[in-house]
mmCIF file of C-alpha atoms and ligand atoms in Angstrom:
data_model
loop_
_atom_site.group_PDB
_atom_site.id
_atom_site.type_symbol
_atom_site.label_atom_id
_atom_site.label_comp_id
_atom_site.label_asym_id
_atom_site.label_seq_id
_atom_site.Cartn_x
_atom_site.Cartn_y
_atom_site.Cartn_z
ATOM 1 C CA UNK A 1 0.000 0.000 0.000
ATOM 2 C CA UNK A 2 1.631 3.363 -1.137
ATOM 3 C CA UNK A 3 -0.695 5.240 1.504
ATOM 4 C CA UNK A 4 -0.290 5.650 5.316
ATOM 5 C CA UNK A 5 -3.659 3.998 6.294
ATOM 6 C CA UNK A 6 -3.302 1.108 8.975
ATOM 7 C CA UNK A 7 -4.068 -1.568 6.848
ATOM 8 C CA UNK A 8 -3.504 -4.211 9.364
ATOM 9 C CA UNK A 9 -2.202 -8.026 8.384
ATOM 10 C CA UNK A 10 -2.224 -10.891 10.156
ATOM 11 C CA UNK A 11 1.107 -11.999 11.172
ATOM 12 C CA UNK A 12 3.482 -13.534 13.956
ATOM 13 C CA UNK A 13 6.004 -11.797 15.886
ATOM 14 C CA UNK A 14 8.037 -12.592 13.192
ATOM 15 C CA UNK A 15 6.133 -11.910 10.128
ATOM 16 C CA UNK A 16 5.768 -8.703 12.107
ATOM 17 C CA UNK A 17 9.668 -7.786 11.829
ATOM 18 C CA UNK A 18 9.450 -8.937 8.269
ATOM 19 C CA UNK A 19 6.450 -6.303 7.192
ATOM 20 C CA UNK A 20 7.843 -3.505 9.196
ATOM 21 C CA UNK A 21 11.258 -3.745 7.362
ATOM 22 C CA UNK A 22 9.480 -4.264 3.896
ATOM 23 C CA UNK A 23 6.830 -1.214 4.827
ATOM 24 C CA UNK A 24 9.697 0.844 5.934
ATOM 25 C CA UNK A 25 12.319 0.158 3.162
ATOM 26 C CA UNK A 26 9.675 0.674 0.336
ATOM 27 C CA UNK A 27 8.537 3.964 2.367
ATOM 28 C CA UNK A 28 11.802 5.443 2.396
ATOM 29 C CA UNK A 29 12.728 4.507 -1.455
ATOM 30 C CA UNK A 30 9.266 6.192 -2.322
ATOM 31 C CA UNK A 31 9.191 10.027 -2.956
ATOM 32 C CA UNK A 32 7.519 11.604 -1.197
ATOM 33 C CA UNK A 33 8.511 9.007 1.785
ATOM 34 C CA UNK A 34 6.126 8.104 3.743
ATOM 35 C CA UNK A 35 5.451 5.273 6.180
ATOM 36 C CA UNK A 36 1.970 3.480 6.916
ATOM 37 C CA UNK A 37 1.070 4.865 10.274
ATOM 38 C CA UNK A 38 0.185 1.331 11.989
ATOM 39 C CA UNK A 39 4.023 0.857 12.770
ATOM 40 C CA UNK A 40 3.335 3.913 15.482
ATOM 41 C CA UNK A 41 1.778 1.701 17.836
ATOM 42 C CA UNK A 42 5.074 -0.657 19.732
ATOM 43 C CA UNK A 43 4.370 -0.702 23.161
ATOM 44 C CA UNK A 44 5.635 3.304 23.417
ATOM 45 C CA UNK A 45 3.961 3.618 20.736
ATOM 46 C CA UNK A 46 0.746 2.531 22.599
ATOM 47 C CA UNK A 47 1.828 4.325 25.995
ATOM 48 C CA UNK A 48 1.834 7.511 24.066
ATOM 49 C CA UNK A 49 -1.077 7.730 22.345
ATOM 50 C CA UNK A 50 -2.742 6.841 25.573
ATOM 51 C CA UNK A 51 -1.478 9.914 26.786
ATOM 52 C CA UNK A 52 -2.715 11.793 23.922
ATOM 53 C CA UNK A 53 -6.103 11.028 23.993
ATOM 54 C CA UNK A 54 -5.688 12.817 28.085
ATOM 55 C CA UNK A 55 -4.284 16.040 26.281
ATOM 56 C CA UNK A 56 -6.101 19.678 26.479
ATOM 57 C CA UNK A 57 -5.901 19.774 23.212
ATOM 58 C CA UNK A 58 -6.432 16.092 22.187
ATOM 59 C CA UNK A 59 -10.420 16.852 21.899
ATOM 60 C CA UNK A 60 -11.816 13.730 20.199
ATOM 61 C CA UNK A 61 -11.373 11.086 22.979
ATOM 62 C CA UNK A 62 -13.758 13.637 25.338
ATOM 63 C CA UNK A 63 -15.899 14.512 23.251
ATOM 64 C CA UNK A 64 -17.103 10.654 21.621
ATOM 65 C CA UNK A 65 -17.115 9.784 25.132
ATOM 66 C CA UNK A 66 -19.453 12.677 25.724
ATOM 67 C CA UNK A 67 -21.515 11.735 23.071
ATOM 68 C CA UNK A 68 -21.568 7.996 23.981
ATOM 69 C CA UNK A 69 -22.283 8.991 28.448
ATOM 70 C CA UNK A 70 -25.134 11.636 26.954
ATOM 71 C CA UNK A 71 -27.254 9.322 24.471
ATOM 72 C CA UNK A 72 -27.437 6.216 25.695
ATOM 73 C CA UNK A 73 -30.980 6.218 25.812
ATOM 74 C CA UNK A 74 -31.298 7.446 22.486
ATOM 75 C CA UNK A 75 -29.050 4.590 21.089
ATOM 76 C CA UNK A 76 -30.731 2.134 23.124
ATOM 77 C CA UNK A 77 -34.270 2.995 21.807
ATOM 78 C CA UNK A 78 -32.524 2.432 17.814
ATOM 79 C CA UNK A 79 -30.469 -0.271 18.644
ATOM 80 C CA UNK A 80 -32.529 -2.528 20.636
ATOM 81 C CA UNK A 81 -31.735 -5.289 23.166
ATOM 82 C CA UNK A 82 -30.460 -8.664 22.953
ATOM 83 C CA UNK A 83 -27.385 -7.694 19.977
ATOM 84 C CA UNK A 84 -23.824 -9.251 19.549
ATOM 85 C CA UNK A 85 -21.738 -6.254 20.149
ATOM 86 C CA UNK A 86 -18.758 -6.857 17.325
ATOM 87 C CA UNK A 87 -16.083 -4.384 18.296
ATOM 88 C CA UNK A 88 -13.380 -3.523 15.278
ATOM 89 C CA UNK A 89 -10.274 -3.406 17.780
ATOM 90 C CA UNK A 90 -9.780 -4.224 21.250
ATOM 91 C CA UNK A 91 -12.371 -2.840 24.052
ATOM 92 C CA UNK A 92 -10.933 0.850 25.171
ATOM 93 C CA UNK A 93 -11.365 1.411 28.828
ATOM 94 C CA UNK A 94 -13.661 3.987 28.927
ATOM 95 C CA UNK A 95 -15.900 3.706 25.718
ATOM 96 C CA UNK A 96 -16.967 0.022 25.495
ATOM 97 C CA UNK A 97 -18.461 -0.303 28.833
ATOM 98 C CA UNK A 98 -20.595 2.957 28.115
ATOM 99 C CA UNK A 99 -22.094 1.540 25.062
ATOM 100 C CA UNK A 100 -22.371 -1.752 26.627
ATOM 101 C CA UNK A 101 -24.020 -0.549 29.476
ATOM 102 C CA UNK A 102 -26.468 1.647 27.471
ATOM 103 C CA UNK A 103 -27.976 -1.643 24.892
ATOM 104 C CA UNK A 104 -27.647 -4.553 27.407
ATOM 105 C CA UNK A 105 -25.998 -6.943 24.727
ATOM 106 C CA UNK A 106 -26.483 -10.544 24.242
ATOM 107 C CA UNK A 107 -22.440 -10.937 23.761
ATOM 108 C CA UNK A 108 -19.364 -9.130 22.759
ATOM 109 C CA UNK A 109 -16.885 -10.120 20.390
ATOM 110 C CA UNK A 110 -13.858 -7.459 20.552
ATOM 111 C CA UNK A 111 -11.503 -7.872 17.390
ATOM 112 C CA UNK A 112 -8.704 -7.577 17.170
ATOM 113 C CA UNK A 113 -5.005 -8.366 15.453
ATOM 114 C CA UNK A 114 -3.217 -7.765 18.868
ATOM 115 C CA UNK A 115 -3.571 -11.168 21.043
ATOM 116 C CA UNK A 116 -2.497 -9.306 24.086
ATOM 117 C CA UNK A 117 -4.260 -6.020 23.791
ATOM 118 C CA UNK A 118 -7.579 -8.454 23.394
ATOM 119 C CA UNK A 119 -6.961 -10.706 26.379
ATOM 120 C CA UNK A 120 -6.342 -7.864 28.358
ATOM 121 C CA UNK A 121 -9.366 -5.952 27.847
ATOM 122 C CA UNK A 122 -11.411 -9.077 27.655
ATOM 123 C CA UNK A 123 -10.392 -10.186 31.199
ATOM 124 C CA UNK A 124 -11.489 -6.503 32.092
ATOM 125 C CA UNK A 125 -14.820 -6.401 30.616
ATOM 126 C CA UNK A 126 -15.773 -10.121 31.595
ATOM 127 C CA UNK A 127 -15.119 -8.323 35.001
ATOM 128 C CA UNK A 128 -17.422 -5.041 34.668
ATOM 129 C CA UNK A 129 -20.033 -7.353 32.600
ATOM 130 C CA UNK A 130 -20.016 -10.728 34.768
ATOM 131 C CA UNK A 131 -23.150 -12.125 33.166
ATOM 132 C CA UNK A 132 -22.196 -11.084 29.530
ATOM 133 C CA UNK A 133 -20.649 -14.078 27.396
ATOM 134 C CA UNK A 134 -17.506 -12.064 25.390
ATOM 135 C CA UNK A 135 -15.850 -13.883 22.931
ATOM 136 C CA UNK A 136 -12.585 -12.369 21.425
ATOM 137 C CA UNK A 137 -11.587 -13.180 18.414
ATOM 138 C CA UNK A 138 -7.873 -12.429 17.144
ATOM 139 C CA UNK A 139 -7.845 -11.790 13.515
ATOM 140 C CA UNK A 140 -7.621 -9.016 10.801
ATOM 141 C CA UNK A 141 -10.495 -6.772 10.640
ATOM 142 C CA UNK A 142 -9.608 -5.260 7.322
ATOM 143 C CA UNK A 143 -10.706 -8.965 5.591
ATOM 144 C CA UNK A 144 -13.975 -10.646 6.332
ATOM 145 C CA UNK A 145 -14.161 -12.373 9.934
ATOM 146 C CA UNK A 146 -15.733 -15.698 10.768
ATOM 147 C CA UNK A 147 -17.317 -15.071 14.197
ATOM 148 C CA UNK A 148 -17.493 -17.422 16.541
ATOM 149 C CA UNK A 149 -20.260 -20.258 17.091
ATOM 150 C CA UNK A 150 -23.407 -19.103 18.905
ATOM 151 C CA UNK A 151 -22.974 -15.292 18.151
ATOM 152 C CA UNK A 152 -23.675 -15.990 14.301
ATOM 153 C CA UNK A 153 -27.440 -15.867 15.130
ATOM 154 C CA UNK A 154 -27.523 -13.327 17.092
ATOM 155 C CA UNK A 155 -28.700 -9.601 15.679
ATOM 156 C CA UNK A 156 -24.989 -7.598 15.359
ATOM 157 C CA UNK A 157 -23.996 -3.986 15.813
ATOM 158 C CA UNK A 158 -20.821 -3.335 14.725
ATOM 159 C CA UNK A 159 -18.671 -0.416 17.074
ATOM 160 C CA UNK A 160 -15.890 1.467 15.441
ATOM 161 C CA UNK A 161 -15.240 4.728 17.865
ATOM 162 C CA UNK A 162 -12.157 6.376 17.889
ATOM 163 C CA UNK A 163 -12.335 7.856 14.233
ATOM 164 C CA UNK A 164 -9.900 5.465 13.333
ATOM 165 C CA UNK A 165 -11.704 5.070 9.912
ATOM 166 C CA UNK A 166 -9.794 8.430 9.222
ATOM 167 C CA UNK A 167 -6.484 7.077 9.578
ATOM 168 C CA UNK A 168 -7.238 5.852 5.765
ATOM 169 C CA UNK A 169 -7.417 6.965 2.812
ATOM 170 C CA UNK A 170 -11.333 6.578 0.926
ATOM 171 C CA UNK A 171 -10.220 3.879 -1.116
ATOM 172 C CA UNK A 172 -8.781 1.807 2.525
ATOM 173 C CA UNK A 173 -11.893 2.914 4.319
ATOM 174 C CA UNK A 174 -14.467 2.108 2.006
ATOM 175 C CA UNK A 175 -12.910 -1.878 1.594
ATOM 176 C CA UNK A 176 -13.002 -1.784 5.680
ATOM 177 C CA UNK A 177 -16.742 -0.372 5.618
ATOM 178 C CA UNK A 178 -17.572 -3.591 3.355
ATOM 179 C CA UNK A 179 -15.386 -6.133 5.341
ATOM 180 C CA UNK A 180 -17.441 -5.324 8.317
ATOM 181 C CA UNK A 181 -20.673 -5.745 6.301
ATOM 182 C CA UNK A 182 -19.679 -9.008 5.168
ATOM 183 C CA UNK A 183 -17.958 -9.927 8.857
ATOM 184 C CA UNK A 184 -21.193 -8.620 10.140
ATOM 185 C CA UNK A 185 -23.345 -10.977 8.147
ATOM 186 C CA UNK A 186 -25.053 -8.032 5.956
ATOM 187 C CA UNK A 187 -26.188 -10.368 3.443
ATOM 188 C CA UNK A 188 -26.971 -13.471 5.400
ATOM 189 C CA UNK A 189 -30.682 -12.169 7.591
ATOM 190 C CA UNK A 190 -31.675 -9.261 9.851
ATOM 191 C CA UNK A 191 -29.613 -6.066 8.901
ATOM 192 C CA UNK A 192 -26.910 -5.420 11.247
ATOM 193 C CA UNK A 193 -26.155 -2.321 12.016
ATOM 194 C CA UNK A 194 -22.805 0.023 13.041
ATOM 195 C CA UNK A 195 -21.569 2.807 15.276
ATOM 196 C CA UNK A 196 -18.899 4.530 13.934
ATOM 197 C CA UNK A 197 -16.905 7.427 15.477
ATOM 198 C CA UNK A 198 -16.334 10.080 12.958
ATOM 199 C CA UNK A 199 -14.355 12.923 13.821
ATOM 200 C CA UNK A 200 -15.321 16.586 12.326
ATOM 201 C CA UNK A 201 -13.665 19.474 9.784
ATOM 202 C CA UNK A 202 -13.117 22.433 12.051
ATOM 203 C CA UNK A 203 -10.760 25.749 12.320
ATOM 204 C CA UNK A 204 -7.312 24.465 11.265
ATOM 205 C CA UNK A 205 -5.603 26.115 14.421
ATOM 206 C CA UNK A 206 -7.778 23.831 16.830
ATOM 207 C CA UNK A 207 -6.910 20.423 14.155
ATOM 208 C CA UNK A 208 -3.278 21.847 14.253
ATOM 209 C CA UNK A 209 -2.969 22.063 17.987
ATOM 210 C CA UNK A 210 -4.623 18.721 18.423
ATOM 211 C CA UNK A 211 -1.807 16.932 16.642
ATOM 212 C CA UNK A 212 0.992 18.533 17.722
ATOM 213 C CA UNK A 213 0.550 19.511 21.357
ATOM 214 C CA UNK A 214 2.436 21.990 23.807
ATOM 215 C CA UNK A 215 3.518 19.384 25.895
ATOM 216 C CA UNK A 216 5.277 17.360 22.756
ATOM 217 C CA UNK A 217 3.666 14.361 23.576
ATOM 218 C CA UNK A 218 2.366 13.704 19.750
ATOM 219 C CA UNK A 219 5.829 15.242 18.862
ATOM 220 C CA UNK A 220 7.630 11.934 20.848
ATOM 221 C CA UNK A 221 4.675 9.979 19.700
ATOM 222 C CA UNK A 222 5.980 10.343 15.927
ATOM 223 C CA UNK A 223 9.110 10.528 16.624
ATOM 224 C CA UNK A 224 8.816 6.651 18.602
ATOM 225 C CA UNK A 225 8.889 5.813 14.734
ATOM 226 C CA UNK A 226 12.422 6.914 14.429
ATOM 227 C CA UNK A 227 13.607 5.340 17.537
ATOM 228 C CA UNK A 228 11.741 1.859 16.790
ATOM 229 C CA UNK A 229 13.250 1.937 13.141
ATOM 230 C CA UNK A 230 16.778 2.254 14.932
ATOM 231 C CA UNK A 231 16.226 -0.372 17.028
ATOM 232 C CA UNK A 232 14.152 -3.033 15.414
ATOM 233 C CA UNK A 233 16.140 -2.493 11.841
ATOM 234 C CA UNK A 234 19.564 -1.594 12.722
ATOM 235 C CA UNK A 235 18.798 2.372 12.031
ATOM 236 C CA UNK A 236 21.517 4.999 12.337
ATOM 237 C CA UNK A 237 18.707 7.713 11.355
ATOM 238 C CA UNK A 238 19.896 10.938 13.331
ATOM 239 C CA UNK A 239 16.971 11.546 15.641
ATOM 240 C CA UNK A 240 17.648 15.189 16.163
ATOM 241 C CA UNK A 241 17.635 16.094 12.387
ATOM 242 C CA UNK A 242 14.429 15.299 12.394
ATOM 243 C CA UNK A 243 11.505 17.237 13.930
ATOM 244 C CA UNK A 244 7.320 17.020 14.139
ATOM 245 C CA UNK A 245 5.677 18.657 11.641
ATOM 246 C CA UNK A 246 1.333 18.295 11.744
ATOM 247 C CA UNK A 247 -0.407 20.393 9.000
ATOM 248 C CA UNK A 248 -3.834 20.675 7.179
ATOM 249 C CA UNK A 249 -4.246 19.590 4.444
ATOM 250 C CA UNK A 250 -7.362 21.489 2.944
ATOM 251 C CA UNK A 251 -7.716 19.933 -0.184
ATOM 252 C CA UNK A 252 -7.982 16.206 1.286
ATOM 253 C CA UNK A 253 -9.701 17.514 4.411
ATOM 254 C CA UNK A 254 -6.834 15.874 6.602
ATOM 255 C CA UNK A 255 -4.239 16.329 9.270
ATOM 256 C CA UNK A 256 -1.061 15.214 8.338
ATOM 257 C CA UNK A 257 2.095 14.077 10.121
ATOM 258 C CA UNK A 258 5.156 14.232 9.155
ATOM 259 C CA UNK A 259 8.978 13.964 9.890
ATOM 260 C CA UNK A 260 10.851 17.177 8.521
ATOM 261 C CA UNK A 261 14.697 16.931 8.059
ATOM 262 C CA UNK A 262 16.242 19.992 9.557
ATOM 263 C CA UNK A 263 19.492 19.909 7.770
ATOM 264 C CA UNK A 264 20.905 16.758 4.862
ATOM 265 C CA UNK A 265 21.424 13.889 6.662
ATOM 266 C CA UNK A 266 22.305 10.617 5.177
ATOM 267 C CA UNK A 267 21.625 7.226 7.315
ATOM 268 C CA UNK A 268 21.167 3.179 7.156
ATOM 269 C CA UNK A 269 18.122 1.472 7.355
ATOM 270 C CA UNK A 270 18.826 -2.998 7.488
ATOM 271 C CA UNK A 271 21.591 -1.933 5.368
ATOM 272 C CA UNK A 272 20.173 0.137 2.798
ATOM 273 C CA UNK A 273 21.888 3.834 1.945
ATOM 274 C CA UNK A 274 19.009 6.543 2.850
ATOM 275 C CA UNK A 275 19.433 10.235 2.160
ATOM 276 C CA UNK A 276 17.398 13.583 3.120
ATOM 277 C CA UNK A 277 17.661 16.975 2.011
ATOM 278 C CA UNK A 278 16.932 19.992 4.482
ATOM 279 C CA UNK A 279 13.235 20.231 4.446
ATOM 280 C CA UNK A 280 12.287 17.121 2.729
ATOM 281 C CA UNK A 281 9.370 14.816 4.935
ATOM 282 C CA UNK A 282 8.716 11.311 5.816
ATOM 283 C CA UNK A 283 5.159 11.192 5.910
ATOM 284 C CA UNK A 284 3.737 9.168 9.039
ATOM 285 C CA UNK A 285 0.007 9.326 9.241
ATOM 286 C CA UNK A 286 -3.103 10.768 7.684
ATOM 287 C CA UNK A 287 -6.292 11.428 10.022
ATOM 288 C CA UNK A 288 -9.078 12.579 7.816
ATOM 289 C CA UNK A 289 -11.853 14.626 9.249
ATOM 290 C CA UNK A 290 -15.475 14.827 8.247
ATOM 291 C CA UNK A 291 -18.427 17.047 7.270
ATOM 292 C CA UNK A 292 -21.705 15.501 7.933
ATOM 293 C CA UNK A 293 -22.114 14.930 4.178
ATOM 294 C CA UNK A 294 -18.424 13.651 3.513
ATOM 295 C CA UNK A 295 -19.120 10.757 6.252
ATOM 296 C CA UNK A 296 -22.591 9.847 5.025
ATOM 297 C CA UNK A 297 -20.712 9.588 1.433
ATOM 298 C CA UNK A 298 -17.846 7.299 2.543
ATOM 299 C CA UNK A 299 -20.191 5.317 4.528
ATOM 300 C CA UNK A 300 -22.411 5.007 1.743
ATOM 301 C CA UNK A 301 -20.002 4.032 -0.188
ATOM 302 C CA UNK A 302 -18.971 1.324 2.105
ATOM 303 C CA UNK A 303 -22.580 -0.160 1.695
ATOM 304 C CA UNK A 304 -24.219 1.253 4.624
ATOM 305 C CA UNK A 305 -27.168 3.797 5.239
ATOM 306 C CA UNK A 306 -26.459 6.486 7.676
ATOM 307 C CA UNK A 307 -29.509 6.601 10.522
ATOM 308 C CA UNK A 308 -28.734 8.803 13.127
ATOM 309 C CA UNK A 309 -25.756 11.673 13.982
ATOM 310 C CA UNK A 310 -24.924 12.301 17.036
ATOM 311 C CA UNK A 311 -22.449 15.419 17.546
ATOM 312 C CA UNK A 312 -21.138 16.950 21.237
ATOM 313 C CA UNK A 313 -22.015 20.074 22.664
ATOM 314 C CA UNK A 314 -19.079 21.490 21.049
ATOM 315 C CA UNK A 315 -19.805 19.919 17.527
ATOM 316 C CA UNK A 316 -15.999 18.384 17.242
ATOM 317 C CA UNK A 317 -17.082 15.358 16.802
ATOM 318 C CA UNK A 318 -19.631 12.780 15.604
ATOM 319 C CA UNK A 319 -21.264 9.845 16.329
ATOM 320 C CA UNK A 320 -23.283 7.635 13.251
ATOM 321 C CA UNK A 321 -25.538 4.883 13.477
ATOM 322 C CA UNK A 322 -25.793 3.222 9.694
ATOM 323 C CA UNK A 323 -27.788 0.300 8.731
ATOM 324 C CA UNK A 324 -26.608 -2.030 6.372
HETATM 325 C C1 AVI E 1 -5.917 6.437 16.392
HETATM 326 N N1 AVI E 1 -6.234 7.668 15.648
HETATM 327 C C2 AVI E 1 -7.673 7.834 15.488
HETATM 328 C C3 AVI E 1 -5.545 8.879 16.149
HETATM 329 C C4 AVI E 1 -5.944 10.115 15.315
HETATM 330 O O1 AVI E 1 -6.393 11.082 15.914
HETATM 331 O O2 AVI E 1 -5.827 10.069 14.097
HETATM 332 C C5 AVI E 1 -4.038 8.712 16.120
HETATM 333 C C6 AVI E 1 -3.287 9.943 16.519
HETATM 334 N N2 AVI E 1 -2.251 10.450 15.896
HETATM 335 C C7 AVI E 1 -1.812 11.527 16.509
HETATM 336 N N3 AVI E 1 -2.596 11.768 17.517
HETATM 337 C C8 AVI E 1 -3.516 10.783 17.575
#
């Protein structure tokens, strides 16, 4: 993939080294370079951006959470009881028991390609939700998803929060939007349906501070890239030529983050001769943002009918509820 969606695979530890060097070597030969921003999240990687979403300026953890603590009745009433709960990543802390809590599932299956992350927050919810059967399932959400025995007849809503749909380009999202549909049985019975969070278009300064804060912690967060590159591929890329760069990019309605070289450098990566000129970027992530219009689009495109939008007081970010 030449963009820097998180197209996730499913691999072993080792298979894991193996893609990282291939996604990193092909980045860097590309111009522009860019890496695919799943490599962010090592365990750092992970520690960081759990920071980030506790940031001032960080607004889209607070305000989906907001969203999700404020209409639970309304979802309830549109969602019904009695549904497998099929959550596209692991549980997060905070979110998942809200939404559980609000529809009073039948199960929960939490996806996810990260064995660890979804033991750990299955142990968790099985906690919270004694009488609720959960059944995770470690596999590749971006591909269709055989769910486990017993939950197939259930009624499904998919959950997607986090916005993570916008750390892909259209073309990436829209195959995700249609996994799910096929994952989530769309042509096999009732309709399932989704939640997906979908964060907003608004003033540039407020998307600008929200990716590169005043404490630096996005700054380290990007440049954890660097530092796991060095590491895990025998990297002699100078860490302090290289500095944090997040900018809007108007035309594609997206925040982008980059590495910008602050003077030539040249450097190894597994072996392989790298250089930069002053000013030239390794791009590291995208994170698309939405008008109400531009998300009903992309999901529509994805095969599923937008029902309900739920924004925060603030209107920073949205909440959808599409049918398939
Ligand atoms: C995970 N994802 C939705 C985050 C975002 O806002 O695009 C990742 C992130 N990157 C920098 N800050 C947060």
């Amino acid at each position: 993939k030449t963009d820097t969606g998180i197209a996730l695979v499913d691999l072993d530890e080792e298979g894991v080294d193996r893609a990282f060097r291939a996604d990193v070597l092909k980045g860097l030969n590309q111009l522009p370079k860019a890496i695919p921003a799943r490599w962010f999240y090592d365990q750092e990687g992970s520690r960081l951006f759990e920071r980030i979403t506790q940031l001032d300026e960080y607004y889209p953890t607070r305000a989906e959470t907001d969203i999700l603590k404020t209409r639970s009745n309304e979802f309830a009433q549109l969602v019904g009881q009695g549904r497998a709960v099929v959550e596209f990543g692991s549980g997060s802390s905070v979110k998942t028991p809200l939404l559980l809590e609000a529809i009073d599932p039948a199960a929960y299956v939490p996806l996810d390609i990260s064995g660890d992350f979804l033991r750990e927050s299955a142990v968790a919810l099985s906690q919270k939700f004694p009488d609720l059967p959960v059944h995770p399932v470690e596999a590749d959400f971006m591909r269709r998803v055989s769910l486990p025995d017993g939950v197939g007849p259930l009624k499904k809503l998919g959950f997607f929060p986090g916005s993570t749909i916008g750390n892909m380009v259209p073309r990436t999202a829209v195959d995700l939007l249609r996994s799910m549909r096929a994952t989530l049985g769309a042509d096999e019975g009732e309709s399932p349906l989704l939640l997906i969070g979908m964060d907003l278009v608004k003033e540039q300064q407020k998307l600008e501070a929200a990716y590169d804060d005043s404490d630096g912690v996005t700054a380290a967060f990007n440049m954890n890239l660097v530092t796991r590159i060095n590491r895990e591929l025998s990297g002699t890329i100078p860490a302090d030529a290289l500095d944090h760069r997040a900018v809007w990019n108007d035309d594609l309605a997206r925040v982008e983050m980059h590495l910008v070289a602050n003077r030539d450098i040249d450097f190894t990566v597994s072996g392989e001769s790298f250089s930069m000129r002053s000013g030239e970027t390794i791009h590291t992530e995208n994170s698309h943002k939405f008008t109400p219009r531009s998300a009903n689009l992309l999901l529509l495109a994805g095969g599923w009918t937008p029902i309900k939008r739920w924004v925060d007081e603030d209107e920073r970010f949205s909440v959808v509820l599409a049918r398939a």
